[in-house]
């Protein structure tokens, strides 16, 4: 497997509304494939290529949310670094 996207980040979140939609619209097998793809993207940066357009679209929606969350995480880390360095001065 490839390197982690960010080794300091130990978790990620999925929102109920997105998960509920996935559970309602896909079979158990497809949900498993989507979840595995979401986790692999978040942990390793791997982007799947689904043949099914609905699954690809669903993954892309999760990917957008994960990317926004990663940017927020990075901004928080930078802010915390700045706060820590100011408090040492």
PDB file of N, CA and C in Angstrom, residues 2-12 39-46 66-78 81:
ATOM      1  N   UNK A   2       0.285   2.312  -0.419  1.00  0.00           N
ATOM      2  CA  UNK A   2       1.012   3.571  -0.484  1.00  0.00           C
ATOM      3  C   UNK A   2       1.069   4.239   0.881  1.00  0.00           C
ATOM      4  N   UNK A   3       1.794   5.344   0.965  1.00  0.00           N
ATOM      5  CA  UNK A   3       1.926   6.064   2.232  1.00  0.00           C
ATOM      6  C   UNK A   3       0.594   6.665   2.662  1.00  0.00           C
ATOM      7  N   UNK A   4       0.485   6.861   3.968  1.00  0.00           N
ATOM      8  CA  UNK A   4      -0.676   7.556   4.510  1.00  0.00           C
ATOM      9  C   UNK A   4      -0.713   8.987   4.008  1.00  0.00           C
ATOM     10  N   UNK A   5      -1.887   9.529   3.850  1.00  0.00           N
ATOM     11  CA  UNK A   5      -2.032  10.928   3.445  1.00  0.00           C
ATOM     12  C   UNK A   5      -1.562  11.858   4.546  1.00  0.00           C
ATOM     13  N   UNK A   6      -1.832  11.535   5.787  1.00  0.00           N
ATOM     14  CA  UNK A   6      -1.409  12.364   6.911  1.00  0.00           C
ATOM     15  C   UNK A   6      -1.271  11.455   8.124  1.00  0.00           C
ATOM     16  N   UNK A   7      -0.040  11.264   8.578  1.00  0.00           N
ATOM     17  CA  UNK A   7       0.207  10.311   9.653  1.00  0.00           C
ATOM     18  C   UNK A   7      -0.232  10.814  11.018  1.00  0.00           C
ATOM     19  N   UNK A   8      -0.519  12.115  11.150  1.00  0.00           N
ATOM     20  CA  UNK A   8      -0.956  12.628  12.447  1.00  0.00           C
ATOM     21  C   UNK A   8      -2.462  12.481  12.637  1.00  0.00           C
ATOM     22  N   UNK A   9      -3.180  12.300  11.577  1.00  0.00           N
ATOM     23  CA  UNK A   9      -4.635  12.173  11.653  1.00  0.00           C
ATOM     24  C   UNK A   9      -4.980  10.708  11.889  1.00  0.00           C
ATOM     25  N   UNK A  10      -5.687  10.446  12.966  1.00  0.00           N
ATOM     26  CA  UNK A  10      -5.965   9.068  13.372  1.00  0.00           C
ATOM     27  C   UNK A  10      -7.392   8.610  13.119  1.00  0.00           C
ATOM     28  N   UNK A  11      -8.235   9.469  12.565  1.00  0.00           N
ATOM     29  CA  UNK A  11      -9.630   9.089  12.347  1.00  0.00           C
ATOM     30  C   UNK A  11     -10.228   9.934  11.235  1.00  0.00           C
ATOM     31  N   UNK A  12     -11.421   9.532  10.811  1.00  0.00           N
ATOM     32  CA  UNK A  12     -12.199  10.352   9.895  1.00  0.00           C
ATOM     33  C   UNK A  12     -13.663  10.129  10.203  1.00  0.00           C
ATOM     34  N   UNK A  39     -12.379   4.322   2.855  1.00  0.00           N
ATOM     35  CA  UNK A  39     -11.297   4.154   3.830  1.00  0.00           C
ATOM     36  C   UNK A  39      -9.937   4.161   3.147  1.00  0.00           C
ATOM     37  N   UNK A  40      -9.812   3.494   2.016  1.00  0.00           N
ATOM     38  CA  UNK A  40      -8.537   3.470   1.288  1.00  0.00           C
ATOM     39  C   UNK A  40      -8.157   4.847   0.788  1.00  0.00           C
ATOM     40  N   UNK A  41      -9.144   5.621   0.384  1.00  0.00           N
ATOM     41  CA  UNK A  41      -8.859   6.991  -0.056  1.00  0.00           C
ATOM     42  C   UNK A  41      -8.385   7.836   1.125  1.00  0.00           C
ATOM     43  N   UNK A  42      -9.114   7.751   2.222  1.00  0.00           N
ATOM     44  CA  UNK A  42      -8.766   8.573   3.384  1.00  0.00           C
ATOM     45  C   UNK A  42      -7.402   8.189   3.959  1.00  0.00           C
ATOM     46  N   UNK A  43      -7.120   6.907   4.036  1.00  0.00           N
ATOM     47  CA  UNK A  43      -5.882   6.471   4.672  1.00  0.00           C
ATOM     48  C   UNK A  43      -4.676   6.480   3.738  1.00  0.00           C
ATOM     49  N   UNK A  44      -4.894   6.159   2.460  1.00  0.00           N
ATOM     50  CA  UNK A  44      -3.765   5.983   1.542  1.00  0.00           C
ATOM     51  C   UNK A  44      -3.802   6.882   0.307  1.00  0.00           C
ATOM     52  N   UNK A  45      -4.894   7.609   0.109  1.00  0.00           N
ATOM     53  CA  UNK A  45      -5.006   8.466  -1.058  1.00  0.00           C
ATOM     54  C   UNK A  45      -5.338   7.732  -2.338  1.00  0.00           C
ATOM     55  N   UNK A  46      -5.779   6.483  -2.221  1.00  0.00           N
ATOM     56  CA  UNK A  46      -6.096   5.672  -3.398  1.00  0.00           C
ATOM     57  C   UNK A  46      -7.481   6.043  -3.937  1.00  0.00           C
ATOM     58  N   UNK A  66     -14.411  14.363   2.512  1.00  0.00           N
ATOM     59  CA  UNK A  66     -13.156  13.985   3.162  1.00  0.00           C
ATOM     60  C   UNK A  66     -12.071  15.016   2.892  1.00  0.00           C
ATOM     61  N   UNK A  67     -12.032  15.519   1.670  1.00  0.00           N
ATOM     62  CA  UNK A  67     -11.037  16.539   1.325  1.00  0.00           C
ATOM     63  C   UNK A  67     -11.267  17.823   2.121  1.00  0.00           C
ATOM     64  N   UNK A  68     -12.528  18.236   2.259  1.00  0.00           N
ATOM     65  CA  UNK A  68     -12.839  19.419   3.068  1.00  0.00           C
ATOM     66  C   UNK A  68     -12.423  19.203   4.521  1.00  0.00           C
ATOM     67  N   UNK A  69     -12.721  18.019   5.046  1.00  0.00           N
ATOM     68  CA  UNK A  69     -12.340  17.709   6.423  1.00  0.00           C
ATOM     69  C   UNK A  69     -10.828  17.706   6.594  1.00  0.00           C
ATOM     70  N   UNK A  70     -10.099  17.212   5.598  1.00  0.00           N
ATOM     71  CA  UNK A  70      -8.634  17.193   5.678  1.00  0.00           C
ATOM     72  C   UNK A  70      -8.082  18.609   5.676  1.00  0.00           C
ATOM     73  N   UNK A  71      -8.645  19.481   4.859  1.00  0.00           N
ATOM     74  CA  UNK A  71      -8.189  20.877   4.834  1.00  0.00           C
ATOM     75  C   UNK A  71      -8.463  21.552   6.180  1.00  0.00           C
ATOM     76  N   UNK A  72      -9.599  21.280   6.753  1.00  0.00           N
ATOM     77  CA  UNK A  72      -9.934  21.836   8.066  1.00  0.00           C
ATOM     78  C   UNK A  72      -8.973  21.313   9.127  1.00  0.00           C
ATOM     79  N   UNK A  73      -8.662  20.035   9.076  1.00  0.00           N
ATOM     80  CA  UNK A  73      -7.718  19.427  10.016  1.00  0.00           C
ATOM     81  C   UNK A  73      -6.346  20.084   9.902  1.00  0.00           C
ATOM     82  N   UNK A  74      -5.881  20.259   8.668  1.00  0.00           N
ATOM     83  CA  UNK A  74      -4.575  20.888   8.455  1.00  0.00           C
ATOM     84  C   UNK A  74      -4.564  22.324   8.972  1.00  0.00           C
ATOM     85  N   UNK A  75      -5.636  23.057   8.732  1.00  0.00           N
ATOM     86  CA  UNK A  75      -5.719  24.439   9.216  1.00  0.00           C
ATOM     87  C   UNK A  75      -5.695  24.474  10.739  1.00  0.00           C
ATOM     88  N   UNK A  76      -6.394  23.561  11.377  1.00  0.00           N
ATOM     89  CA  UNK A  76      -6.393  23.492  12.835  1.00  0.00           C
ATOM     90  C   UNK A  76      -4.993  23.174  13.353  1.00  0.00           C
ATOM     91  N   UNK A  77      -4.308  22.249  12.706  1.00  0.00           N
ATOM     92  CA  UNK A  77      -2.938  21.905  13.119  1.00  0.00           C
ATOM     93  C   UNK A  77      -2.020  23.116  12.998  1.00  0.00           C
ATOM     94  N   UNK A  78      -2.136  23.851  11.907  1.00  0.00           N
ATOM     95  CA  UNK A  78      -1.300  25.043  11.713  1.00  0.00           C
ATOM     96  C   UNK A  78      -1.606  26.103  12.773  1.00  0.00           C
ATOM     97  N   UNK A  81      -0.071  25.003  16.015  1.00  0.00           N
ATOM     98  CA  UNK A  81       1.383  25.205  16.005  1.00  0.00           C
ATOM     99  C   UNK A  81       1.719  26.659  16.302  1.00  0.00           C
TER     100      UNK A  81
END
